[in-house]
Amino acid sequence: MLALVRRHPILAAVLLILGVALGSAAAATYRAGLVRVSVEEKRPGGEKVKLFVPGILLTTALRLVPEKTLQDELRDARPWLPVAAALTKQLQNYPDASFVEVSNPQEQVRLSTRGGVLVVDVSSPDETVHVSVPLATLADLTAELSKN
């Protein structure tokens, strides 16, 4: 390695910068975690959809939405965004908890946190839905949306 630095200092510098950039990207992706969405229809031959998306893609994609569209879509939610940002940030400091559990003979809905992840589980006669979003990702998203 030392020989590479002596013979090709520019190449060594480029490789170092590339390594730091890749390491930073990996750390950001790890911190943001994975957003998981699973939907399963309960009819014979029903569809099963499983989607795994790095959380960092959500905050990155948010920057691609035109400002006017974002303003229009967030009009009603705007007053609540700072509250949502503060809540998601603080939830990261608390232990796992179940916030909402609604159940009747036909449907069950559960909203909870587990291991730093917000989990929504819904079961109905037609389908089962599972969504999990890392709280760090939610905190980043709500903080970003609060700025707009």
mmCIF file of N, CA, C and O in Angstrom, residues 57-99:
data_model
loop_
_atom_site.group_PDB
_atom_site.id
_atom_site.type_symbol
_atom_site.label_atom_id
_atom_site.label_comp_id
_atom_site.label_asym_id
_atom_site.label_seq_id
_atom_site.Cartn_x
_atom_site.Cartn_y
_atom_site.Cartn_z
ATOM 1 N N LEU A 57 -33.613 6.100 1.016
ATOM 2 C CA LEU A 57 -34.210 6.422 -0.279
ATOM 3 C C LEU A 57 -35.464 7.286 -0.132
ATOM 4 O O LEU A 57 -35.782 8.078 -1.014
ATOM 5 N N LEU A 58 -36.174 7.134 0.995
ATOM 6 C CA LEU A 58 -37.381 7.943 1.200
ATOM 7 C C LEU A 58 -37.036 9.417 1.360
ATOM 8 O O LEU A 58 -37.668 10.285 0.746
ATOM 9 N N THR A 59 -36.030 9.698 2.182
ATOM 10 C CA THR A 59 -35.655 11.099 2.368
ATOM 11 C C THR A 59 -35.001 11.661 1.112
ATOM 12 O O THR A 59 -35.182 12.827 0.784
ATOM 13 N N THR A 60 -34.277 10.827 0.385
ATOM 14 C CA THR A 60 -33.672 11.272 -0.869
ATOM 15 C C THR A 60 -34.748 11.544 -1.910
ATOM 16 O O THR A 60 -34.711 12.566 -2.606
ATOM 17 N N ALA A 61 -35.724 10.648 -2.022
ATOM 18 C CA ALA A 61 -36.810 10.823 -2.991
ATOM 19 C C ALA A 61 -37.642 12.064 -2.682
ATOM 20 O O ALA A 61 -38.155 12.724 -3.592
ATOM 21 N N LEU A 62 -37.746 12.397 -1.409
ATOM 22 C CA LEU A 62 -38.509 13.587 -1.014
ATOM 23 C C LEU A 62 -37.937 14.842 -1.653
ATOM 24 O O LEU A 62 -38.672 15.757 -2.026
ATOM 25 N N ARG A 63 -36.633 14.869 -1.831
ATOM 26 C CA ARG A 63 -35.976 16.039 -2.431
ATOM 27 C C ARG A 63 -36.269 16.155 -3.927
ATOM 28 O O ARG A 63 -36.034 17.206 -4.525
ATOM 29 N N LEU A 64 -36.768 15.092 -4.529
ATOM 30 C CA LEU A 64 -37.083 15.111 -5.951
ATOM 31 C C LEU A 64 -38.510 15.576 -6.237
ATOM 32 O O LEU A 64 -38.852 15.816 -7.387
ATOM 33 N N VAL A 65 -39.329 15.680 -5.195
ATOM 34 C CA VAL A 65 -40.717 16.116 -5.373
ATOM 35 C C VAL A 65 -40.720 17.630 -5.604
ATOM 36 O O VAL A 65 -40.096 18.378 -4.846
ATOM 37 N N PRO A 66 -41.408 18.094 -6.639
ATOM 38 C CA PRO A 66 -41.466 19.538 -6.890
ATOM 39 C C PRO A 66 -42.035 20.291 -5.682
ATOM 40 O O PRO A 66 -42.982 19.826 -5.039
ATOM 41 N N GLU A 67 -41.442 21.427 -5.393
ATOM 42 C CA GLU A 67 -41.821 22.223 -4.219
ATOM 43 C C GLU A 67 -43.311 22.558 -4.206
ATOM 44 O O GLU A 67 -43.974 22.467 -3.175
ATOM 45 N N LYS A 68 -43.848 22.943 -5.342
ATOM 46 C CA LYS A 68 -45.276 23.309 -5.433
ATOM 47 C C LYS A 68 -46.155 22.114 -5.070
ATOM 48 O O LYS A 68 -47.119 22.247 -4.311
ATOM 49 N N THR A 69 -45.830 20.943 -5.576
ATOM 50 C CA THR A 69 -46.596 19.727 -5.276
ATOM 51 C C THR A 69 -46.532 19.420 -3.790
ATOM 52 O O THR A 69 -47.550 19.109 -3.158
ATOM 53 N N LEU A 70 -45.347 19.534 -3.218
ATOM 54 C CA LEU A 70 -45.169 19.264 -1.796
ATOM 55 C C LEU A 70 -45.997 20.239 -0.964
ATOM 56 O O LEU A 70 -46.675 19.837 -0.013
ATOM 57 N N GLN A 71 -45.952 21.509 -1.317
ATOM 58 C CA GLN A 71 -46.729 22.523 -0.589
ATOM 59 C C GLN A 71 -48.222 22.217 -0.645
ATOM 60 O O GLN A 71 -48.920 22.302 0.368
ATOM 61 N N ASP A 72 -48.716 21.884 -1.823
ATOM 62 C CA ASP A 72 -50.144 21.594 -1.996
ATOM 63 C C ASP A 72 -50.563 20.366 -1.183
ATOM 64 O O ASP A 72 -51.600 20.377 -0.523
ATOM 65 N N GLU A 73 -49.767 19.318 -1.245
ATOM 66 C CA GLU A 73 -50.126 18.063 -0.579
ATOM 67 C C GLU A 73 -50.012 18.154 0.942
ATOM 68 O O GLU A 73 -50.694 17.419 1.649
ATOM 69 N N LEU A 74 -49.156 19.033 1.432
ATOM 70 C CA LEU A 74 -48.940 19.136 2.880
ATOM 71 C C LEU A 74 -49.757 20.240 3.545
ATOM 72 O O LEU A 74 -49.620 20.472 4.744
ATOM 73 N N ARG A 75 -50.598 20.895 2.778
ATOM 74 C CA ARG A 75 -51.345 22.044 3.301
ATOM 75 C C ARG A 75 -52.029 21.728 4.629
ATOM 76 O O ARG A 75 -51.873 22.462 5.605
ATOM 77 N N ASP A 76 -52.801 20.655 4.698
ATOM 78 C CA ASP A 76 -53.541 20.324 5.919
ATOM 79 C C ASP A 76 -52.648 19.764 7.019
ATOM 80 O O ASP A 76 -52.941 19.930 8.208
ATOM 81 N N ALA A 77 -51.578 19.101 6.643
ATOM 82 C CA ALA A 77 -50.699 18.470 7.630
ATOM 83 C C ALA A 77 -49.660 19.425 8.205
ATOM 84 O O ALA A 77 -49.089 19.159 9.264
ATOM 85 N N ARG A 78 -49.408 20.534 7.514
ATOM 86 C CA ARG A 78 -48.328 21.440 7.907
ATOM 87 C C ARG A 78 -48.305 21.804 9.397
ATOM 88 O O ARG A 78 -47.257 21.755 10.033
ATOM 89 N N PRO A 79 -49.436 22.180 10.014
ATOM 90 C CA PRO A 79 -49.379 22.546 11.437
ATOM 91 C C PRO A 79 -48.930 21.402 12.342
ATOM 92 O O PRO A 79 -48.423 21.638 13.436
ATOM 93 N N TRP A 80 -49.097 20.168 11.890
ATOM 94 C CA TRP A 80 -48.775 19.015 12.722
ATOM 95 C C TRP A 80 -47.379 18.451 12.472
ATOM 96 O O TRP A 80 -46.917 17.588 13.226
ATOM 97 N N LEU A 81 -46.708 18.916 11.460
ATOM 98 C CA LEU A 81 -45.391 18.367 11.135
ATOM 99 C C LEU A 81 -44.348 18.566 12.238
ATOM 100 O O LEU A 81 -43.604 17.630 12.549
ATOM 101 N N PRO A 82 -44.270 19.738 12.872
ATOM 102 C CA PRO A 82 -43.303 19.869 13.972
ATOM 103 C C PRO A 82 -43.602 18.917 15.134
ATOM 104 O O PRO A 82 -42.699 18.378 15.756
ATOM 105 N N VAL A 83 -44.883 18.690 15.391
ATOM 106 C CA VAL A 83 -45.267 17.747 16.449
ATOM 107 C C VAL A 83 -44.843 16.335 16.061
ATOM 108 O O VAL A 83 -44.278 15.598 16.876
ATOM 109 N N ALA A 84 -45.099 15.956 14.819
ATOM 110 C CA ALA A 84 -44.712 14.625 14.340
ATOM 111 C C ALA A 84 -43.195 14.458 14.385
ATOM 112 O O ALA A 84 -42.694 13.397 14.758
ATOM 113 N N ALA A 85 -42.462 15.508 14.013
ATOM 114 C CA ALA A 85 -40.994 15.439 14.034
ATOM 115 C C ALA A 85 -40.490 15.240 15.464
ATOM 116 O O ALA A 85 -39.619 14.397 15.713
ATOM 117 N N ALA A 86 -41.033 16.003 16.404
ATOM 118 C CA ALA A 86 -40.615 15.874 17.803
ATOM 119 C C ALA A 86 -40.999 14.509 18.371
ATOM 120 O O ALA A 86 -40.206 13.869 19.076
ATOM 121 N N LEU A 87 -42.191 14.038 18.040
ATOM 122 C CA LEU A 87 -42.653 12.738 18.538
ATOM 123 C C LEU A 87 -41.776 11.604 18.030
ATOM 124 O O LEU A 87 -41.333 10.755 18.810
ATOM 125 N N THR A 88 -41.510 11.581 16.735
ATOM 126 C CA THR A 88 -40.707 10.477 16.197
ATOM 127 C C THR A 88 -39.279 10.518 16.734
ATOM 128 O O THR A 88 -38.679 9.469 16.976
ATOM 129 N N LYS A 89 -38.767 11.706 16.953
ATOM 130 C CA LYS A 89 -37.416 11.813 17.517
ATOM 131 C C LYS A 89 -37.388 11.291 18.957
ATOM 132 O O LYS A 89 -36.487 10.559 19.348
ATOM 133 N N GLN A 90 -38.414 11.653 19.742
ATOM 134 C CA GLN A 90 -38.452 11.219 21.142
ATOM 135 C C GLN A 90 -38.769 9.736 21.292
ATOM 136 O O GLN A 90 -38.313 9.101 22.231
ATOM 137 N N LEU A 91 -39.556 9.181 20.376
ATOM 138 C CA LEU A 91 -39.887 7.755 20.460
ATOM 139 C C LEU A 91 -38.643 6.879 20.417
ATOM 140 O O LEU A 91 -38.645 5.765 20.945
ATOM 141 N N GLN A 92 -37.578 7.380 19.806
ATOM 142 C CA GLN A 92 -36.332 6.614 19.730
ATOM 143 C C GLN A 92 -35.701 6.412 21.103
ATOM 144 O O GLN A 92 -34.890 5.507 21.294
ATOM 145 N N ASN A 93 -36.078 7.253 22.079
ATOM 146 C CA ASN A 93 -35.505 7.187 23.422
ATOM 147 C C ASN A 93 -36.294 6.300 24.377
ATOM 148 O O ASN A 93 -35.885 6.123 25.516
ATOM 149 N N TYR A 94 -37.422 5.786 23.945
ATOM 150 C CA TYR A 94 -38.297 5.022 24.825
ATOM 151 C C TYR A 94 -38.257 3.534 24.482
ATOM 152 O O TYR A 94 -37.978 3.160 23.356
ATOM 153 N N PRO A 95 -38.609 2.704 25.478
ATOM 154 C CA PRO A 95 -38.619 1.265 25.208
ATOM 155 C C PRO A 95 -39.790 0.886 24.295
ATOM 156 O O PRO A 95 -40.682 1.691 24.026
ATOM 157 N N ASP A 96 -39.758 -0.348 23.850
ATOM 158 C CA ASP A 96 -40.829 -0.852 22.988
ATOM 159 C C ASP A 96 -42.185 -0.678 23.676
ATOM 160 O O ASP A 96 -42.301 -0.848 24.886
ATOM 161 N N ALA A 97 -43.183 -0.316 22.888
ATOM 162 C CA ALA A 97 -44.517 -0.083 23.446
ATOM 163 C C ALA A 97 -45.578 -0.363 22.399
ATOM 164 O O ALA A 97 -45.323 -0.287 21.199
ATOM 165 N N SER A 98 -46.772 -0.668 22.891
ATOM 166 C CA SER A 98 -47.928 -0.843 22.020
ATOM 167 C C SER A 98 -48.822 0.376 22.226
ATOM 168 O O SER A 98 -49.219 0.665 23.356
ATOM 169 N N PHE A 99 -49.133 1.105 21.146
ATOM 170 C CA PHE A 99 -49.884 2.347 21.267
ATOM 171 C C PHE A 99 -51.359 2.190 20.958
ATOM 172 O O PHE A 99 -52.197 2.798 21.596
#
